[in-house]
Amino acid sequence: MSACGGVGLPDQAALDVLCPMHARMDRQGRIVHAGPMLAKLDKGCGLAGRRFLEVFEVRRPRIHDRVEALIGRGPARLRLRLRQPPGTGLKGVLVPVPCGAVVNLSFGIALQEAVRDFALTAGDFASTDLAIEMLYLIEAKSAAMEASRKLNLRLQGARIAAEEKAFTDTLTGLGNRRALEPVLTRLIDTESDFALLNLDLDFFKAVNDTLGHAAGDHVLRLAARIMQDETRESDRVLRLGGDEFVVILQGPGVGARVDDIATRLIARLRAPMIWEGRTCSVSASIGVSLSRDYLVQEAGAMIAAMMEDADRALYAAKALGRGRHVINDPAGGVGPMAG
Amino acid sequence: MQGLVNRAVERFVRDTYGRTTWLEIMRGLDLGFSEFEAMLNYDPDITPRLLMAVAAALDRPETDILEDIGTYLVSHPNAAAVRRLLRFGGDTFEEVLHSLEDLPGRAALAVPDLYLPPMDVSEQAGGLFCLRIGTRDRPGQGYGHLAVGLFRALADDYGALVMLDHKGAEAGTEHVQIEFLSADHAEGRRFSLGAAG
């Protein structure tokens, strides 16, 4: 060893401070000395005296466990892995010296796990090592990121709630006028078959005028529930305002369902509703337009046309004496149907 | 990032005096909300108003409140992240004192738009440290009082014995005197680099 002392390397004690993760090995690849931090990686019998390749698996460059292949060359960058658990990944550099080689190692990206696995402290690292700054940065950024993530979740929750509120009629819990266009647009864009029922409560104004707004609100809530009861999960019921409702029926065979559902809706809405012991009598008129009667076109134009036709059908139903439904006749004019 | 500062005041009040006290303070300020978001920016004028309101509600001088907030940040479990980040400053309390000048830089690494006044530390004879916080252009804004509470608690955390004293402010600079009596006065709290991973 003394013959190798004067080759220009700093002495052992100096090297331990400068590179606490270094190892010296002899020409046979046996570890002659391990720096204080590297020594911490072996919890058992100590590193000195063991073969370097028995402790570390060299993954790059490929040397097929022949240590001469390393020591014989010039300085080499290494990728290694600790053979014993937890199999920590390491990066390093090997420099041949006359009596063997010096390897300096570092944890690279596995730093955080390594610090935990080997209970390392700031004092273990060389004072020039940026590891502590890196750990600090990881922790500080994670804390800031976590705070941002929570804020995003809260903002997203608030946005969804605000959106729901904006599209909901507070009295009945049904969708409101703002919900109409998105619902219809989606149906038109997916070329779904649907029926648009424009429904007005008849004699509602009389209930409001004689029994007061509380009675009117009660009737609107009951009417909303009836419409939801009589339609399917996939159908939509909206309240556009006042006593104006829209029922959108969808799914296959919707044309065949329309008469049946409209008739049942009117029958149930016509049944007397009781509010604080008093009877409220309303009925309903319905105008219908069917998507199948329209050429596929841009959603906005189709919505306008269908709403207009359903409206016209509704007025026809009213003109025929209320309490009935009328389906828009695409051939022009509207065909009266039994109420 | 004034939100982080306001949020710290909020956590301190809520964790120490309860939510009711906090909500009363916020009602009095009439800002239109009852909680601060750490990651949002607020009008910088809100912070001094908030501190004044907290001091009035608790009937204590503002400087005491700031000192208590400093202590809270190091010692309360709900602020554990702050304590950990401060402990990265060094293995001993003395090292932390010497690394103080890095603190605004470290804070900026984590949260770029957090304002911390510049600080420097000088060691005088006999274990006496003098901490200067703020300059004429970037005033201390009471951080000196916060520092007194914070470093008192941090010294405890390291098991060191120190005496801290706020010596007042002039031209934007607050002076805090730290007398270092013993590095290993008591058993400190454990700190491991990898604990939070």
Coordinates of C-alpha atoms in Angstrom, one line a residue:
Chain A
M1 CA 0.0 0.0 0.0
S2 CA 2.8 2.4 0.9
A3 CA 4.1 2.1 -2.6
C4 CA 0.7 3.4 -3.8
G5 CA 0.7 6.3 -1.4
G6 CA 2.6 8.7 -3.4
V7 CA 0.6 8.7 -6.7
G8 CA -1.1 12.0 -6.2
L9 CA -4.4 10.8 -4.6
P10 CA -5.3 12.6 -1.4
D11 CA -4.7 10.5 1.7
Q12 CA -7.5 8.3 3.0
A13 CA -8.7 10.7 5.7
A14 CA -9.0 13.5 3.2
L15 CA -10.8 11.3 0.7
D16 CA -13.3 10.2 3.4
V17 CA -14.3 13.9 3.9
L18 CA -14.3 14.9 0.3
C19 CA -16.0 11.8 -1.1
P20 CA -17.8 10.0 1.8
M21 CA -19.4 7.6 -0.7
H22 CA -16.2 6.3 -2.3
A23 CA -14.5 2.9 -2.2
R24 CA -11.0 1.9 -3.0
M25 CA -10.3 -1.5 -4.5
D26 CA -7.2 -3.5 -5.3
R27 CA -6.4 -5.0 -8.7
Q28 CA -8.3 -8.1 -7.9
G29 CA -11.4 -6.0 -7.3
R30 CA -11.5 -6.4 -3.6
I31 CA -12.6 -3.5 -1.5
V32 CA -9.7 -2.2 0.5
H33 CA -11.5 0.7 2.1
A34 CA -15.1 2.2 2.1
G35 CA -15.8 5.8 2.8
P36 CA -18.0 6.5 5.9
M37 CA -21.2 7.0 4.0
L38 CA -20.8 4.1 1.7
A39 CA -20.1 1.9 4.8
K40 CA -23.6 2.8 6.0
L41 CA -25.1 0.9 3.0
D42 CA -24.0 -2.4 4.4
K43 CA -25.8 -3.1 7.6
G44 CA -24.0 -6.4 8.2
C45 CA -20.4 -7.5 8.0
G46 CA -18.7 -4.3 6.6
L47 CA -17.5 -3.8 3.1
A48 CA -13.7 -4.0 3.5
G49 CA -12.3 -7.3 2.2
R50 CA -15.3 -8.2 0.1
R51 CA -15.3 -8.3 -3.7
F52 CA -16.7 -5.1 -5.1
L53 CA -18.9 -7.1 -7.6
E54 CA -20.3 -9.3 -4.8
V55 CA -21.7 -6.1 -3.1
F56 CA -22.7 -4.2 -6.2
E57 CA -24.1 -5.4 -9.5
V58 CA -22.6 -3.3 -12.3
R59 CA -25.4 -2.7 -14.9
R60 CA -23.6 -0.4 -17.2
P61 CA -21.3 -0.8 -18.8
R62 CA -21.8 -4.6 -19.4
I63 CA -18.7 -6.3 -17.9
H64 CA -20.1 -9.8 -17.2
D65 CA -18.8 -9.8 -13.7
R66 CA -15.2 -9.4 -14.9
V67 CA -13.7 -6.6 -12.8
E68 CA -10.6 -6.5 -14.9
A69 CA -12.8 -5.2 -17.7
L70 CA -13.3 -2.1 -15.5
I71 CA -10.0 -1.6 -13.9
G72 CA -8.1 -2.1 -17.1
R73 CA -9.7 0.8 -18.8
G74 CA -9.7 4.6 -18.3
P75 CA -12.2 6.5 -16.1
A76 CA -15.7 5.0 -16.5
R77 CA -19.2 6.1 -15.6
L78 CA -21.1 3.4 -13.9
R79 CA -24.7 2.4 -13.2
L80 CA -24.9 0.0 -10.3
R81 CA -27.3 -1.7 -7.9
L82 CA -26.8 -2.8 -4.4
R83 CA -27.1 -6.6 -4.5
Q84 CA -28.7 -6.9 -1.0
P85 CA -32.1 -5.5 -0.3
P86 CA -33.5 -2.9 -0.8
G87 CA -31.5 -3.1 -4.1
T88 CA -30.8 0.6 -4.2
G89 CA -29.8 2.0 -7.6
L90 CA -26.6 4.0 -7.7
K91 CA -24.5 6.0 -10.1
G92 CA -20.8 6.3 -9.9
V93 CA -17.5 7.0 -11.5
L94 CA -14.5 4.7 -11.5
V95 CA -10.9 5.9 -11.8
P96 CA -8.1 3.4 -12.2
V97 CA -5.1 4.1 -10.0
P98 CA -1.8 2.2 -10.0
C99 CA -2.8 -0.2 -7.3
G100 CA -6.4 -0.8 -8.3
A101 CA -9.2 1.7 -8.6
V102 CA -11.2 4.3 -6.7
V103 CA -15.0 4.4 -7.2
N104 CA -17.1 7.3 -6.1
L105 CA -20.9 6.7 -5.8
S106 CA -24.1 8.7 -5.5
F107 CA -27.8 7.9 -5.2
G108 CA -28.9 9.9 -8.2
I109 CA -32.6 10.0 -8.5
A110 CA -33.1 7.3 -5.7
L111 CA -31.9 9.9 -3.2
Q112 CA -35.2 10.2 -1.2
E113 CA -35.7 6.5 -0.7
A114 CA -32.0 5.9 0.1
V115 CA -32.0 8.6 2.8
R116 CA -34.9 6.8 4.4
D117 CA -33.7 3.3 3.9
F118 CA -30.2 4.0 5.4
A119 CA -31.2 6.6 7.9
L120 CA -28.8 9.2 6.5
T121 CA -28.4 12.6 8.0
A122 CA -27.1 15.9 6.6
G123 CA -23.7 15.1 8.2
D124 CA -23.3 12.0 6.1
F125 CA -23.1 13.9 2.9
A126 CA -20.1 15.9 1.7
S127 CA -20.7 19.5 2.5
T128 CA -20.5 20.4 -1.2
D129 CA -23.1 17.8 -2.1
L130 CA -26.4 19.3 -3.3
A131 CA -28.4 16.3 -1.9
I132 CA -29.7 18.2 1.1
E133 CA -30.9 21.1 -1.2
M134 CA -32.5 18.5 -3.5
L135 CA -34.3 16.9 -0.5
Y136 CA -35.4 20.3 0.7
L137 CA -36.7 21.2 -2.8
I138 CA -38.6 17.9 -3.2
E139 CA -40.3 18.4 0.1
A140 CA -41.0 22.1 -0.3
K141 CA -42.3 21.6 -3.9
S142 CA -44.5 18.7 -2.8
A143 CA -46.0 20.7 0.0
A144 CA -46.7 23.6 -2.4
M145 CA -48.1 21.2 -5.0
E146 CA -50.3 19.5 -2.4
A147 CA -51.7 22.9 -1.4
S148 CA -52.4 23.7 -5.1
R149 CA -54.0 20.3 -5.7
K150 CA -56.4 20.9 -2.8
L151 CA -57.2 24.4 -4.0
N152 CA -57.9 23.0 -7.5
L153 CA -60.2 20.3 -6.0
R154 CA -62.1 23.0 -4.0
L155 CA -62.3 25.3 -7.0
Q156 CA -63.5 22.4 -9.2
G157 CA -66.1 21.5 -6.7
A158 CA -67.3 25.1 -6.5
R159 CA -67.4 25.3 -10.3
I160 CA -69.5 22.1 -10.6
A161 CA -71.9 23.3 -7.9
A162 CA -72.2 26.8 -9.5
E163 CA -72.8 25.1 -12.9
E164 CA -75.5 22.8 -11.4
K165 CA -77.1 25.8 -9.7
A166 CA -77.1 27.8 -13.0
F167 CA -78.8 24.9 -14.8
T168 CA -81.3 24.1 -12.1
D169 CA -84.7 25.5 -11.3
T170 CA -84.6 26.0 -7.5
L171 CA -88.4 25.5 -7.0
T172 CA -88.7 22.1 -8.6
G173 CA -85.2 20.8 -8.8
L174 CA -85.7 20.3 -12.5
G175 CA -83.3 21.6 -15.2
N176 CA -84.1 25.2 -16.2
R177 CA -84.2 27.1 -19.5
R178 CA -80.4 27.2 -19.6
A179 CA -80.3 23.4 -19.6
L180 CA -82.5 23.1 -22.7
E181 CA -80.0 24.0 -25.4
P182 CA -77.2 21.8 -24.1
V183 CA -79.5 18.8 -23.7
L184 CA -81.0 19.2 -27.2
T185 CA -77.6 20.0 -28.8
R186 CA -76.2 16.7 -27.4
L187 CA -79.2 14.7 -28.8
I188 CA -79.0 16.3 -32.2
D189 CA -75.2 16.0 -32.4
T190 CA -75.4 12.3 -31.6
E191 CA -78.3 11.9 -34.1
S192 CA -80.6 10.5 -31.5
D193 CA -84.3 10.0 -32.0
F194 CA -86.3 12.2 -29.6
A195 CA -89.6 13.9 -29.0
L196 CA -89.9 17.5 -27.7
L197 CA -93.0 18.0 -25.6
N198 CA -93.9 21.6 -24.8
L199 CA -96.3 21.4 -21.8
D200 CA -98.3 24.3 -20.3
L201 CA -100.4 23.8 -17.1
D202 CA -103.9 25.0 -17.9
F203 CA -105.8 27.1 -15.2
F204 CA -102.6 27.6 -13.3
K205 CA -103.1 31.3 -13.1
A206 CA -106.4 30.8 -11.4
V207 CA -104.8 28.7 -8.7
N208 CA -102.2 31.4 -8.1
D209 CA -104.8 34.2 -8.1
T210 CA -107.4 32.5 -5.8
L211 CA -105.2 30.4 -3.5
G212 CA -102.0 32.4 -3.5
H213 CA -98.4 31.8 -4.7
A214 CA -97.7 29.2 -2.0
A215 CA -100.5 27.0 -3.5
G216 CA -99.1 27.7 -7.0
D217 CA -95.6 26.6 -6.0
H218 CA -97.1 23.5 -4.5
V219 CA -98.8 22.7 -7.8
L220 CA -95.6 23.3 -9.7
R221 CA -93.7 20.9 -7.5
L222 CA -96.3 18.2 -7.7
A223 CA -96.6 18.6 -11.5
A224 CA -92.8 18.3 -11.7
R225 CA -92.9 15.1 -9.7
I226 CA -95.6 13.6 -11.9
M227 CA -93.7 14.4 -15.0
Q228 CA -90.6 12.7 -13.6
D229 CA -92.6 9.7 -12.4
E230 CA -94.2 9.2 -15.9
T231 CA -90.9 9.4 -17.8
R232 CA -87.8 7.3 -17.9
E233 CA -84.4 7.9 -16.4
S234 CA -83.0 8.7 -19.8
D235 CA -85.8 11.3 -20.5
R236 CA -85.4 14.9 -19.4
V237 CA -88.0 17.2 -17.7
L238 CA -87.2 20.9 -17.6
R239 CA -89.1 23.9 -16.3
L240 CA -88.6 26.9 -18.6
G241 CA -90.4 29.3 -16.2
G242 CA -93.9 30.0 -14.9
D243 CA -96.1 27.0 -15.8
E244 CA -94.1 26.2 -18.9
F245 CA -92.4 22.8 -19.0
V246 CA -90.5 20.8 -21.6
V247 CA -90.4 17.0 -21.6
I248 CA -87.8 15.4 -23.8
L249 CA -88.4 11.7 -24.6
Q250 CA -85.6 9.8 -26.1
G251 CA -84.6 6.3 -27.1
P252 CA -85.8 3.9 -29.8
G253 CA -89.5 3.9 -30.6
V254 CA -90.0 7.3 -29.1
G255 CA -92.7 8.2 -31.7
A256 CA -94.8 5.3 -30.5
R257 CA -94.4 6.3 -26.8
V258 CA -95.5 9.9 -27.3
D259 CA -99.2 9.4 -27.5
D260 CA -99.2 7.1 -24.5
I261 CA -97.1 9.3 -22.3
A262 CA -98.8 12.6 -23.2
T263 CA -102.2 11.0 -22.5
R264 CA -101.0 9.7 -19.1
L265 CA -99.4 13.0 -18.2
I266 CA -102.5 15.0 -18.9
A267 CA -104.7 12.4 -17.0
R268 CA -102.5 12.6 -13.9
L269 CA -102.1 16.4 -14.0
R270 CA -105.8 16.8 -14.3
A271 CA -106.5 14.9 -11.1
P272 CA -107.2 17.3 -8.2
M273 CA -104.2 18.4 -6.1
I274 CA -104.8 19.2 -2.4
W275 CA -103.1 22.1 -0.8
E276 CA -103.8 22.8 2.9
G277 CA -107.1 21.1 2.6
R278 CA -108.2 23.0 -0.5
T279 CA -108.4 21.6 -4.0
C280 CA -106.4 23.0 -6.8
S281 CA -107.6 22.0 -10.3
V282 CA -105.3 22.3 -13.2
S283 CA -104.8 20.4 -16.5
A284 CA -102.2 20.4 -19.2
S285 CA -101.9 21.1 -22.9
I286 CA -99.0 19.6 -24.8
G287 CA -97.5 20.4 -28.2
V288 CA -95.1 17.9 -29.7
S289 CA -92.4 17.9 -32.3
L290 CA -90.5 14.7 -33.3
S291 CA -86.8 14.8 -34.4
R292 CA -87.4 12.2 -37.1
D293 CA -89.5 14.8 -39.0
Y294 CA -86.5 17.0 -39.5
L295 CA -83.6 16.8 -41.8
V296 CA -80.3 16.6 -39.9
Q297 CA -78.9 20.1 -39.7
E298 CA -76.9 22.4 -37.5
A299 CA -78.2 22.0 -33.9
G300 CA -79.1 25.6 -33.3
A301 CA -81.3 25.8 -36.4
M302 CA -82.9 22.5 -35.6
I303 CA -83.7 23.5 -32.0
A304 CA -85.3 26.7 -33.2
A305 CA -87.4 24.8 -35.8
M306 CA -88.5 22.1 -33.3
M307 CA -89.3 24.6 -30.6
E308 CA -91.3 26.7 -33.0
D309 CA -93.3 23.7 -34.3
A310 CA -93.9 22.3 -30.8
D311 CA -95.1 25.8 -29.7
R312 CA -97.5 26.0 -32.7
A313 CA -98.8 22.5 -31.8
L314 CA -99.3 23.6 -28.2
Y315 CA -101.4 26.6 -29.3
A316 CA -103.4 24.3 -31.4
A317 CA -104.0 22.0 -28.4
K318 CA -105.2 25.0 -26.4
A319 CA -107.4 26.2 -29.2
L320 CA -109.0 22.8 -29.3
G321 CA -110.1 23.3 -25.7
R322 CA -107.1 22.5 -23.6
G323 CA -106.4 19.2 -21.7
R324 CA -105.1 17.5 -24.8
H325 CA -101.9 17.1 -26.9
V326 CA -101.2 17.8 -30.5
I327 CA -98.3 16.4 -32.5
N328 CA -96.8 18.7 -35.1
D329 CA -97.6 17.6 -38.7
P330 CA -94.5 17.9 -40.8
A331 CA -96.6 18.1 -43.9
G332 CA -97.8 21.5 -42.8
G333 CA -100.6 22.3 -40.4
V334 CA -101.1 20.4 -37.2
G335 CA -103.0 17.2 -36.7
P336 CA -105.3 17.2 -33.7
M337 CA -105.0 14.2 -31.5
A338 CA -107.2 12.8 -28.8
G339 CA -106.4 14.3 -25.5
Chain B
M1 CA -48.2 34.7 -2.4
Q2 CA -49.9 36.7 0.4
G3 CA -52.3 33.8 0.8
L4 CA -49.7 31.6 2.5
V5 CA -49.1 34.3 5.1
N6 CA -52.8 35.0 5.7
R7 CA -53.4 31.3 5.8
A8 CA -50.7 30.9 8.5
V9 CA -52.4 33.6 10.6
E10 CA -55.7 31.8 10.1
R11 CA -54.4 28.3 11.1
F12 CA -52.7 29.8 14.2
V13 CA -56.0 31.5 15.3
R14 CA -58.2 28.5 14.5
D15 CA -55.8 25.9 16.1
T16 CA -55.2 28.0 19.2
Y17 CA -58.4 29.9 19.9
G18 CA -61.0 27.9 17.9
R19 CA -63.1 28.4 14.8
T20 CA -65.7 30.6 16.4
T21 CA -63.1 33.3 17.3
W22 CA -61.7 33.1 13.7
L23 CA -65.1 33.5 12.1
E24 CA -65.9 36.5 14.4
I25 CA -62.6 38.1 13.3
M26 CA -63.4 37.5 9.6
R27 CA -67.0 38.8 10.0
G28 CA -65.5 42.0 11.5
L29 CA -63.1 42.4 8.5
D30 CA -66.0 41.9 6.1
L31 CA -63.9 40.6 3.2
G32 CA -66.8 38.5 1.8
F33 CA -65.2 35.1 2.7
S34 CA -64.2 33.3 5.9
E35 CA -61.1 31.4 4.9
F36 CA -57.9 32.2 3.1
E37 CA -56.5 30.0 0.4
A38 CA -52.7 29.4 0.8
M39 CA -52.1 29.4 -3.0
L40 CA -54.0 32.5 -3.9
N41 CA -52.9 36.1 -4.0
Y42 CA -54.6 38.7 -1.9
D43 CA -54.4 42.4 -1.6
P44 CA -51.3 43.0 0.5
D45 CA -53.2 45.5 2.7
I46 CA -55.3 42.7 4.0
T47 CA -52.5 41.2 6.1
P48 CA -51.9 44.2 8.4
R49 CA -55.6 44.7 8.8
L50 CA -56.0 41.0 9.6
L51 CA -53.2 41.2 12.3
M52 CA -54.8 44.3 13.8
A53 CA -58.2 42.5 14.0
V54 CA -56.6 39.4 15.6
A55 CA -54.8 41.5 18.2
A56 CA -58.0 43.4 19.0
A57 CA -60.1 40.2 19.2
L58 CA -57.6 38.6 21.5
D59 CA -56.9 41.8 23.4
R60 CA -53.1 41.4 23.1
P61 CA -50.4 43.5 21.4
E62 CA -49.8 42.7 17.8
T63 CA -46.1 42.0 18.5
D64 CA -47.1 39.2 20.9
I65 CA -49.4 37.7 18.3
L66 CA -46.6 37.7 15.7
E67 CA -44.3 36.0 18.2
D68 CA -46.9 33.4 19.0
I69 CA -47.4 32.7 15.3
G70 CA -43.7 32.1 14.9
T71 CA -43.8 29.6 17.8
Y72 CA -46.9 28.0 16.3
L73 CA -45.2 27.5 12.9
V74 CA -42.4 25.4 14.5
S75 CA -44.2 23.6 17.3
H76 CA -47.8 22.8 16.1
P77 CA -48.4 19.5 14.4
N78 CA -50.6 21.2 11.8
A79 CA -47.6 23.2 10.7
A80 CA -45.2 20.2 10.6
A81 CA -44.1 21.0 7.0
V82 CA -42.8 24.4 8.1
R83 CA -40.7 22.9 10.9
R84 CA -39.3 20.2 8.6
L85 CA -38.3 22.8 6.0
L86 CA -36.6 24.9 8.6
R87 CA -34.7 21.9 9.9
F88 CA -33.2 21.5 6.5
G89 CA -31.2 24.6 7.4
G90 CA -28.7 22.6 9.3
D91 CA -27.8 19.8 11.7
T92 CA -27.5 22.2 14.7
F93 CA -29.2 25.4 15.8
E94 CA -26.0 27.3 15.2
E95 CA -25.8 26.1 11.6
V96 CA -29.4 27.2 11.1
L97 CA -28.5 30.7 12.4
H98 CA -25.6 30.9 10.0
S99 CA -27.8 29.8 7.1
L100 CA -30.5 32.4 7.8
E101 CA -29.3 34.6 4.9
D102 CA -30.4 31.7 2.6
L103 CA -33.9 31.6 4.1
P104 CA -35.6 34.0 1.6
G105 CA -33.9 32.2 -1.2
R106 CA -35.0 28.8 0.1
A107 CA -38.5 30.1 0.5
A108 CA -38.5 31.5 -3.0
L109 CA -37.4 28.1 -4.4
A110 CA -40.6 26.6 -2.9
V111 CA -43.0 29.4 -3.5
P112 CA -41.6 32.0 -6.0
D113 CA -43.9 34.9 -5.2
L114 CA -43.7 34.7 -1.4
Y115 CA -42.3 38.0 0.0
L116 CA -39.8 37.6 2.8
P117 CA -37.7 40.6 3.8
P118 CA -34.0 40.2 3.4
M119 CA -32.2 39.1 6.5
D120 CA -28.6 38.8 7.6
V121 CA -26.9 37.6 10.7
S122 CA -23.7 38.6 12.3
E123 CA -21.9 36.8 15.2
Q124 CA -20.4 39.0 17.9
A125 CA -18.2 38.0 20.8
G126 CA -19.4 35.6 23.4
G127 CA -22.1 33.7 21.5
L128 CA -24.1 36.8 20.7
F129 CA -25.8 36.9 17.3
C130 CA -27.4 39.9 15.8
L131 CA -30.2 39.3 13.3
R132 CA -31.2 42.2 11.0
I133 CA -34.5 41.8 9.1
G134 CA -35.6 44.1 6.4
T135 CA -34.0 47.1 4.7
R136 CA -35.2 50.6 3.9
D137 CA -36.6 49.4 0.5
R138 CA -37.9 46.1 1.7
P139 CA -39.0 46.6 5.3
G140 CA -39.3 43.9 8.0
Q141 CA -43.1 44.3 8.3
G142 CA -43.0 42.7 11.8
Y143 CA -41.2 39.6 10.6
G144 CA -38.7 40.4 13.4
H145 CA -41.3 39.6 16.0
L146 CA -42.3 36.5 14.2
A147 CA -38.6 35.5 14.1
V148 CA -38.3 35.8 17.9
G149 CA -41.1 33.2 18.4
L150 CA -39.9 31.0 15.5
F151 CA -36.3 30.8 16.6
R152 CA -37.2 30.3 20.3
A153 CA -39.3 27.3 19.3
L154 CA -36.6 26.1 16.8
A155 CA -33.9 26.3 19.5
D156 CA -36.2 24.1 21.6
D157 CA -36.5 21.8 18.7
Y158 CA -32.7 21.4 18.5
G159 CA -32.4 21.2 22.3
A160 CA -30.4 24.5 22.4
L161 CA -30.7 27.1 25.0
V162 CA -31.0 30.7 23.7
M163 CA -32.2 34.1 24.8
L164 CA -34.0 36.2 22.2
D165 CA -34.8 39.8 22.3
H166 CA -36.4 42.2 19.8
K167 CA -34.4 45.4 19.9
G168 CA -36.8 47.5 17.9
A169 CA -36.7 48.8 14.3
E170 CA -35.1 51.7 12.5
A171 CA -35.5 52.7 8.9
G172 CA -37.2 49.4 8.0
T173 CA -34.7 47.2 9.7
E174 CA -35.7 45.2 12.7
H175 CA -33.0 44.1 15.1
V176 CA -33.2 40.8 17.0
Q177 CA -30.5 39.8 19.4
I178 CA -29.9 36.1 20.0
E179 CA -27.8 35.0 22.9
F180 CA -26.5 31.5 22.4
L181 CA -26.1 29.9 25.8
S182 CA -25.8 26.2 25.2
A183 CA -26.0 23.9 22.1
D184 CA -27.1 20.8 24.0
H185 CA -29.2 22.1 26.9
A186 CA -31.9 19.5 26.4
E187 CA -32.8 16.5 24.2
G188 CA -34.1 18.0 21.0
R189 CA -36.9 16.6 18.9
R190 CA -36.0 13.9 16.4
F191 CA -35.6 14.9 12.8
S192 CA -34.9 12.6 9.9
L193 CA -34.2 13.8 6.4
G194 CA -36.4 11.0 5.0
A195 CA -39.3 11.1 7.4
A196 CA -41.8 12.7 5.1
G197 CA -41.0 10.6 2.0

